[in-house]
Coordinates of C-alpha atoms in Angstrom, one line a residue:
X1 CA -72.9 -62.2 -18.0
X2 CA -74.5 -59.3 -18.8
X3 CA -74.3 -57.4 -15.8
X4 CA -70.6 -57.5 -16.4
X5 CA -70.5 -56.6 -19.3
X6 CA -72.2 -53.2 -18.0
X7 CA -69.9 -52.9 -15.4
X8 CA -67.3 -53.1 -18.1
X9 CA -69.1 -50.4 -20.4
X10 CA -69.6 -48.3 -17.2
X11 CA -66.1 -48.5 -16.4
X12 CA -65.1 -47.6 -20.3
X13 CA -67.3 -44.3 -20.2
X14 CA -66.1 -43.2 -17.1
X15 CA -62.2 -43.5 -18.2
X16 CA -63.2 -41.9 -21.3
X17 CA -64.8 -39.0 -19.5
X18 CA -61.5 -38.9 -17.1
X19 CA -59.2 -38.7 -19.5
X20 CA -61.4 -35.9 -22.3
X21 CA -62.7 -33.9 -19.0
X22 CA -58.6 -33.7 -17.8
X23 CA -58.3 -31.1 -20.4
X24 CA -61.2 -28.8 -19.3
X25 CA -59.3 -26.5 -16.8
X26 CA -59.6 -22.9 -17.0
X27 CA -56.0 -21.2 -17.2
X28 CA -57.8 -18.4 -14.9
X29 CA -58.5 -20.4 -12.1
X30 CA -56.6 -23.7 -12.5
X31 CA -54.5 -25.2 -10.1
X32 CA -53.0 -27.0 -12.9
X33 CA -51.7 -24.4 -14.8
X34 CA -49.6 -22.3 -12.4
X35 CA -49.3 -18.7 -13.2
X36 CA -46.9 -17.4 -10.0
X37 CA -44.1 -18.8 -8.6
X38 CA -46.0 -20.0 -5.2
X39 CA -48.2 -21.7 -7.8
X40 CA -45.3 -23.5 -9.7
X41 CA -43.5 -24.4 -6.1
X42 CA -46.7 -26.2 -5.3
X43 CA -47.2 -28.1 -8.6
X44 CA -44.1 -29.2 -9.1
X45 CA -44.7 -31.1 -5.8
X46 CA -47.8 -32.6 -6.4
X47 CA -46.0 -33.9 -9.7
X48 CA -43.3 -35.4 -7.5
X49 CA -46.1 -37.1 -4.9
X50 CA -47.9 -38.6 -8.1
X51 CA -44.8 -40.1 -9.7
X52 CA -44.0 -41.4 -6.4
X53 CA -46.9 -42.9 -5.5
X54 CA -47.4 -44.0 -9.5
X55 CA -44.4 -46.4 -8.6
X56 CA -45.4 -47.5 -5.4
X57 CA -48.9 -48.8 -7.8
X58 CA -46.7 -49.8 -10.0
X59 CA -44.2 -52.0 -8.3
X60 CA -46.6 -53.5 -6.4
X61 CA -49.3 -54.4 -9.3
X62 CA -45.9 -56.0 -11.0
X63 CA -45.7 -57.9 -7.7
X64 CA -49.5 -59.0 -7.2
X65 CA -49.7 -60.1 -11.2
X66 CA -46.5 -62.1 -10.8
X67 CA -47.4 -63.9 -7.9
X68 CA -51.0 -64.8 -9.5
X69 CA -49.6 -66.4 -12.6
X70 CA -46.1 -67.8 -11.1
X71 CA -48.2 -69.4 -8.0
X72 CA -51.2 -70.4 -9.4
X73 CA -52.8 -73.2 -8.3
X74 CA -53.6 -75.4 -11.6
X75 CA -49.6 -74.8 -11.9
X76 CA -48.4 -75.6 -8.9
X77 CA -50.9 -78.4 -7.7
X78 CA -52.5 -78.6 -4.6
X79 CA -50.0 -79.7 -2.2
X80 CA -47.4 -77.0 -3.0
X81 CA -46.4 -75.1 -0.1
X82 CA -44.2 -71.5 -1.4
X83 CA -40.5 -71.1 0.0
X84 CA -40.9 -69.6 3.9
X85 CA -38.9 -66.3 4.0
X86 CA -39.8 -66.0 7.5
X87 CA -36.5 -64.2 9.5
X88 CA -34.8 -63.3 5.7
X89 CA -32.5 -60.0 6.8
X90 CA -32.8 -59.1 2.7
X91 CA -36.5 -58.9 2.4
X92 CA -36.5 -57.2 6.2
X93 CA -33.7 -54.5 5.0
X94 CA -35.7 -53.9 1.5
X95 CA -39.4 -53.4 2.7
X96 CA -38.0 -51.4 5.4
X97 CA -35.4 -49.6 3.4
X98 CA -37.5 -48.6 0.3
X99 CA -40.3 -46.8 2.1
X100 CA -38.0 -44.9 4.0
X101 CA -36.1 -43.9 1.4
X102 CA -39.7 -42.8 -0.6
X103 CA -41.0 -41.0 2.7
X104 CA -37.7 -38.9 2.2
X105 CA -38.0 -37.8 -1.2
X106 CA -41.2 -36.4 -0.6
X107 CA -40.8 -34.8 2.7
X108 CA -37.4 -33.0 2.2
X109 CA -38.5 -31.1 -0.7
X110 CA -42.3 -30.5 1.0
X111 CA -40.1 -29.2 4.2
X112 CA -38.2 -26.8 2.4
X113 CA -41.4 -25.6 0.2
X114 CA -43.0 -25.1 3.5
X115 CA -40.6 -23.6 5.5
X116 CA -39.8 -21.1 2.4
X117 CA -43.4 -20.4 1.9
X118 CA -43.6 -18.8 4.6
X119 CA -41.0 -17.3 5.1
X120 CA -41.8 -13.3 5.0
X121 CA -39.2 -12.1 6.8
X122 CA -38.6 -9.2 4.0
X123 CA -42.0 -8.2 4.4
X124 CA -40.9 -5.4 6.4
X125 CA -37.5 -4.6 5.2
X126 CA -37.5 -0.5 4.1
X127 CA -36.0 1.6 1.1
X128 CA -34.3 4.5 1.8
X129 CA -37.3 6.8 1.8
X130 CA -38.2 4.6 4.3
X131 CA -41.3 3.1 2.3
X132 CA -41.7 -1.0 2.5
X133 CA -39.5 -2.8 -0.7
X134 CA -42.3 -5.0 -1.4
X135 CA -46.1 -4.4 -2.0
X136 CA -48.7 -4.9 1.1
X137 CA -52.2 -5.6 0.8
X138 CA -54.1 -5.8 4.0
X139 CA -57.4 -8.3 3.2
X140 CA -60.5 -8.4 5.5
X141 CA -63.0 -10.9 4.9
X142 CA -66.3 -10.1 5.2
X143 CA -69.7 -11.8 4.6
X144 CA -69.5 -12.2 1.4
X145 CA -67.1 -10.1 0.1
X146 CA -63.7 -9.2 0.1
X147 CA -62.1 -5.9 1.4
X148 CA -58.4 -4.9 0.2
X149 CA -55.9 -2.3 1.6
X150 CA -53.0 -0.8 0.5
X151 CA -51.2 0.8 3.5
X152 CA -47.9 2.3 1.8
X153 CA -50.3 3.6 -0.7
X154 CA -53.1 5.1 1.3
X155 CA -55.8 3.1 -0.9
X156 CA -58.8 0.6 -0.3
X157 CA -60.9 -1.2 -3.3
X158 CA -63.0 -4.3 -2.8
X159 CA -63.6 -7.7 -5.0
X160 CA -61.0 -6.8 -7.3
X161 CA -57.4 -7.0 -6.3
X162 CA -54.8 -5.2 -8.4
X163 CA -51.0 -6.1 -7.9
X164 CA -48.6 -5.4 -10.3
X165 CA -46.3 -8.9 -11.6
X166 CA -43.1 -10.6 -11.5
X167 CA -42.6 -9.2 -7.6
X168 CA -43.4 -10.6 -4.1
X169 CA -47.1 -9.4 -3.2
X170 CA -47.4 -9.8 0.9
X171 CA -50.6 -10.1 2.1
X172 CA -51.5 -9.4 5.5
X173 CA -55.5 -12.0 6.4
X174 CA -57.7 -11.6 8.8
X175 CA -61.7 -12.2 9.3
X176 CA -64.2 -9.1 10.1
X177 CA -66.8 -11.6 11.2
X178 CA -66.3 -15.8 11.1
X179 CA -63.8 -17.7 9.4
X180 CA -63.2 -17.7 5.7
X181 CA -60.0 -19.0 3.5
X182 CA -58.2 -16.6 0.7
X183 CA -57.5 -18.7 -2.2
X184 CA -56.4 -17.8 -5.8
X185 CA -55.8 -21.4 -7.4
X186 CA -53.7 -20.7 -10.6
X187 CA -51.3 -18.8 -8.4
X188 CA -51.2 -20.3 -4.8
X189 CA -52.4 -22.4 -2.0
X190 CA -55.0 -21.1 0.3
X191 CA -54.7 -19.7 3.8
X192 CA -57.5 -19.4 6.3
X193 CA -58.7 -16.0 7.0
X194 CA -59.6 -15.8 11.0
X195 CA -61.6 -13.1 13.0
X196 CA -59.1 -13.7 15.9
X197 CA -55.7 -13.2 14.6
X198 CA -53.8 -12.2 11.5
X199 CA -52.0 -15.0 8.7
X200 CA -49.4 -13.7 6.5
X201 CA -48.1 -15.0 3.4
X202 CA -46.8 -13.9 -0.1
X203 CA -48.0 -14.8 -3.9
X204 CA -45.9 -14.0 -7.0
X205 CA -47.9 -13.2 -10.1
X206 CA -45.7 -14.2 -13.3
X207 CA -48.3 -13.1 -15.6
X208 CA -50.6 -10.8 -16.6
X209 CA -54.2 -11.2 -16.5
X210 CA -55.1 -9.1 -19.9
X211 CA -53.7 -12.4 -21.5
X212 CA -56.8 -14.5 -20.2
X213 CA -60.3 -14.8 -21.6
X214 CA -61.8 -12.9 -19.4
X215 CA -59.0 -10.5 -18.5
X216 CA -58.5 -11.5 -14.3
X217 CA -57.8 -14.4 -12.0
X218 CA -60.8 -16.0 -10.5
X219 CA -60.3 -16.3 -6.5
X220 CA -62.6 -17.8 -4.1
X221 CA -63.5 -18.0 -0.5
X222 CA -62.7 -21.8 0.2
X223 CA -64.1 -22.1 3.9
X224 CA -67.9 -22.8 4.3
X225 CA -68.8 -19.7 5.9
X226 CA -72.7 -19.5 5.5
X227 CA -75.4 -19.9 2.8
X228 CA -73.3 -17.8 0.1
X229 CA -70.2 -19.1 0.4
X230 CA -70.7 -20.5 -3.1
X231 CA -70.4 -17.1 -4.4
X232 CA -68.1 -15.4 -1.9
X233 CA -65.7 -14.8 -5.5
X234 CA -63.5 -11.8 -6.0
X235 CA -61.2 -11.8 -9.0
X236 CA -57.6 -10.4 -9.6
X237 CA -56.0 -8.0 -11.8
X238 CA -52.1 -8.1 -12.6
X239 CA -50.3 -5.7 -14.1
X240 CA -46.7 -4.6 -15.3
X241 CA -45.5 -2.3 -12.3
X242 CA -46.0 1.2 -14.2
X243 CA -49.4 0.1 -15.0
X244 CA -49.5 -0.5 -11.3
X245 CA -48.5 2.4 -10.4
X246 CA -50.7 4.7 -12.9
X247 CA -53.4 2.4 -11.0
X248 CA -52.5 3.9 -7.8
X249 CA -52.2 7.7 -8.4
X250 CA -55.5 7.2 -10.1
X251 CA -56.9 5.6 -6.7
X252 CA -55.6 8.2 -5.1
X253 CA -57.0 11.0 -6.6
X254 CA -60.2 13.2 -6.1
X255 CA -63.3 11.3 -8.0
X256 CA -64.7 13.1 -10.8
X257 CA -68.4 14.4 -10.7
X258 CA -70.7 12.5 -12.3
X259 CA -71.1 12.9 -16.0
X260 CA -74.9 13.2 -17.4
X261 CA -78.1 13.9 -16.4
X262 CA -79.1 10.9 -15.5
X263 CA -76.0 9.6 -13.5
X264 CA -76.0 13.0 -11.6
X265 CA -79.2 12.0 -10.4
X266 CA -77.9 9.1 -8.9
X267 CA -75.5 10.8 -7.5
X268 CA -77.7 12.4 -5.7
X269 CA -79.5 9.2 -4.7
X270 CA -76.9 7.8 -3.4
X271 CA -76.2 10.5 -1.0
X272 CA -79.4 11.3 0.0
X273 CA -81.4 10.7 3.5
X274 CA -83.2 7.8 3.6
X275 CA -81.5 5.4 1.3
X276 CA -78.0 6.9 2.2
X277 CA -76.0 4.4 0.2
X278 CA -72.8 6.8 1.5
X279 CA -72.8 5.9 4.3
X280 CA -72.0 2.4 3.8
X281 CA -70.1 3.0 1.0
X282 CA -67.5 5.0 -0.1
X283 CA -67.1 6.4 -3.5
X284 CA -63.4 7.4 -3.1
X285 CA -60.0 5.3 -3.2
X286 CA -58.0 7.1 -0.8
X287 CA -59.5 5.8 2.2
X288 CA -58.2 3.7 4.7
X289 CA -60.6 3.1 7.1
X290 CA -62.2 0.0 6.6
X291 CA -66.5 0.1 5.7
X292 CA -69.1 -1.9 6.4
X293 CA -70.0 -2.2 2.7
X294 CA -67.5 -2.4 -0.1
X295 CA -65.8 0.5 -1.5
X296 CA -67.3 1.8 -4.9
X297 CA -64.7 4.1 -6.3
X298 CA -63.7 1.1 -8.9
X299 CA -67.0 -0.1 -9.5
X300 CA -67.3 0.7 -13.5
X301 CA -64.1 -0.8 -13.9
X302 CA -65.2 -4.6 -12.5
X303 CA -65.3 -7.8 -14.4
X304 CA -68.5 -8.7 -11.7
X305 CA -71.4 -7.9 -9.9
X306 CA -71.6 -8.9 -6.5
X307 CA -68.5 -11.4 -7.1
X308 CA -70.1 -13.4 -9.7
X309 CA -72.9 -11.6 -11.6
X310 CA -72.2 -10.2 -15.3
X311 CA -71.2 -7.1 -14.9
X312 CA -74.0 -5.1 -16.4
X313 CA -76.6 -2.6 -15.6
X314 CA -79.5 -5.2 -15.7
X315 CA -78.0 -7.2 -12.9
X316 CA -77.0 -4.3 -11.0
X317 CA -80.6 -2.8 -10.6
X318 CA -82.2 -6.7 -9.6
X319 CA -79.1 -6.9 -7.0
X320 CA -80.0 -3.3 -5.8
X321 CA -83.9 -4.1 -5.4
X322 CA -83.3 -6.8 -3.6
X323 CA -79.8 -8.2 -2.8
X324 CA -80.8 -11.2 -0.5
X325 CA -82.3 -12.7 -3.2
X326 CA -78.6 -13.4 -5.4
X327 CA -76.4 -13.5 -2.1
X328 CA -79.0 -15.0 0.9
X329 CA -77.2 -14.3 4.0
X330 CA -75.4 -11.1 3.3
X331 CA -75.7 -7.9 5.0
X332 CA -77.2 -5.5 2.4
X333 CA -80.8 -4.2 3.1
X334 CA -83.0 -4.4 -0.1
X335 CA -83.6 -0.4 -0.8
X336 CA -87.2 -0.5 0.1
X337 CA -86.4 -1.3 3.5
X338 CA -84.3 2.2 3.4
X339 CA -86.4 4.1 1.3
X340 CA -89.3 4.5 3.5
X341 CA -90.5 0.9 2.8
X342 CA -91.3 2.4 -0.8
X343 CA -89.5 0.2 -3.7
X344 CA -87.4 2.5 -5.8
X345 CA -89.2 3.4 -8.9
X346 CA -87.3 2.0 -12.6
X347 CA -86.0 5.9 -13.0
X348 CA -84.2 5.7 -9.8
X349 CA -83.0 2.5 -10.2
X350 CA -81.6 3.5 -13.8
X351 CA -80.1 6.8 -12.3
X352 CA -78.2 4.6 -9.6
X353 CA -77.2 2.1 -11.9
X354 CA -75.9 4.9 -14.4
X355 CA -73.7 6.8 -11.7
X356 CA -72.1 3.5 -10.4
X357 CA -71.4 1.8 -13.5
X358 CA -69.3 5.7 -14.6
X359 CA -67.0 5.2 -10.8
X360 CA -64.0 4.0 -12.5
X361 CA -60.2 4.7 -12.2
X362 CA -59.0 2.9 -15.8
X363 CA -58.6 4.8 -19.2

C-alpha cells in the first residue's frame, strides 16, 4: 500500500516538474521560440506531429477505457464470448484507411519543408555589378572553434557570426579536421559539418539579437567531436542591414595601433619571437585566408572567451597561461611552452590581456 502510494507521489512531482520546467527555455537558444523563418518552418511542424500523434493517444485511450468498462468481466459474466468481427470490410477499410490518411498529413507538408529547405538555388544568382544578391558566409569547423568567411566581402572573424536580419543568409559547411554539426536552435535545424565535402543551406534571422538578455544567439557544435565538444559554442549577432554594413567597412579597414602604455606592450608581445601569437593569429579583418587559430581583429567586441568563458580580462589571462586546462583537447600551446618554457610573468599577461580586449570593430 505504501509503496504505491510513493509511486503515486513520485509520479505527482515529476508532472509538476514537467509542466513548471516547460517554461524555462531561453529565447536565445530555444528551439521553442523560433526567431527565423527556417526556425518557424520547423516548429510549426513539430506542432502538427504532436497534434497528430496527441489524437492517435487519444482515440485509442478512448478505445482501451471503453472496452475495459463495457467488457468487463463482473458485467458480462464468465461465459460471454464478444461479437467476432473477423473478415468485417468496415473495420478492414477504417484501420487501414485512418493511418494512411494520418501518415499523409504529416509527410506532405514534411516533403515540401524539406525539399524547400534546401533549396538554394538563388545562392548564386548576381546583381548587376555582378556581386552575389544574398549574403555568403563560408564556415570551417575547427577543434573547438568556429571560423567564418565572408567572400563578397573580403572578411574573416571567428566565434561570433554577424549577419544582418530579415534576408536569406547562405552558408557554405565544411570540417578542417573531423566531423562537427552547425546548429543555432532558435533559428534552424542543424547540418553536419564534414572534413570531406561541403553542405549548403540557408537561415533567416527575423530578429535582432540586441533584444535578448545577453545581446546574441547561442549556437553549438551538436556532433561529439572530442573531449570539448561540450564547449565547442559560438554565438551570433544580427543586425538591421546598414548596421551590417557599417560592420563590414569597419572589418575591412586597417586596425588601429594600440592605445596605452600597457596595451602597446602587448602589442608587442604578441608579435614578438618566441611566443609569436601573429603567427597563428591575425589581428586584421580583411583576410581571407583561413588560420590555424582564430582571427582576433573582433576580440574586444565578444560576448565570450573561448566560446563560453565571461568575457573578461581575468579569464582571458588563465585561458592564455594555460588553455588545455578550460578546453582539453584543443590545439593552443600554453605560452610557457612558447616562451622558452618560462611562464609569462602577471605584467605580460596584463599587457596581452589589455591589447586584445582594445581589437574591436564596434562604436
Amino acid at each position: 500500500m505504501m509503496k504505491g502510494i510513493k509511486k503515486w507521489r513520485l509520479f505527482a512531482l515529476m508532472t509538476t516538474l514537467l509542466v513548471f520546467l516547460a517554461g524555462c527555455g531561453r529565447e536565445e537558444i530555444s528551439t521553442l521560440i523560433p526567431a527565423g523563418k527556417v526556425a518557424q518552418d520547423q516548429f510549426n511542424l513539430l506542432i502538427l506531429s504532436s497534434i497528430v500523434m496527441l489524437f492517435v493517444i487519444i482515440v485509442v485511450s478512448i478505445i482501451f477505457v471503453l472496452a475495459i468498462v463495457k467488457f468487463r468481466r463482473s458485467k458480462m459474466g464468465e461465459d460471454m464470448i464478444p461479437e467476432q468481427v473477423e473478415g468485417s470490410a468496415r473495420l478492414e477499410f477504417i484501420w487501414t484507411a485512418v493511418p494512411i490518411v494520418l501518415l499523409l498529413i504529416l509527410a506532405v507538408p514534411t516533403v515540401y519543408s524539406t525539399f524547400d529547405l534546401a533549396d538554394v538555388t538563388s545562392m548564386d544568382v548576381q546583381a548587376e555589378d555582378g556581386n552575389s544578391t544574398h549574403l555568403t558566409v563560408n564556415v570551417t569547423g575547427k577543434l573547438y572553434w568556429w571560423e567564418f568567411e565572408y567572400p563578397e566581402q573580403g572578411i574573416t572573424t571567428a566565434q561570433e557570426l554577424v549577419v544582418p536580419t530579415d534576408e536569406r543568409v547562405y552558408f557554405n559547411l565544411i570540417s578542417a579536421d573531423i566531423k562537427h554539426s552547425f546548429w543555432i536552435p532558435s533559428i534552424g535545424g542543424k547540418l553536419d559539418v564534414n572534413p570531406e565535402n561541403v553542405n549548403t543551406f540557408y537561415l533567416e534571422f527575423d530578429q535582432e539579437s540586441s533584444e535578448l538578455e545577453d545581446g546574441v544567439f547561442y549556437g553549438k557544435c551538436a556532433e561529439l567531436c572530442g573531449p570539448s565538444h561540450a564547449l565547442m559554442d559560438f554565438k551570433v549577432k544580427s543586425v538591421d542591414r546598414e548596421e551590417f554594413d557599417q560592420w563590414v567597412t569597419a572589418m575591412q579597414a586597417e586596425p588601429t595601433p594600440a592605445e596605452g602604455a600597457l596595451a602597446q606592450q602587448g602589442e608587442e608581445l604578441f608579435g614578438q619571437d618566441g611566443l609569436a601569437c601573429i603567427s597563428c593569429h591575425a589581428t586584421s579583418g580583411a583576410v581571407t585566408a583561413s588560420g590555424v587559430g582564430p582571427n582576433m581583429a573582433t576580440f574586444g567586441d565578444r560576448n565570450r572567451v573561448a566560446g563560453y568563458l565571461e568575457h573578461n580580462e581575468e579569464n582571458l589571462k588563465n585561458w592564455i597561461a594555460d588553455p588545455q586546462e578550460y578546453k582539453p583537447g584543443n590545439l593552443m600551446p600554453d605560452a610557457a611552452s612558447l616562451n622558452g618554457g618560462n611562464e609569462l610573468t602577471d605584467q605580460e599577461l596584463d599587457a596581452l590581456a589589455a591589447y586584445l580586449m582594445g581589437l574591436s570593430v564596434e562604436e
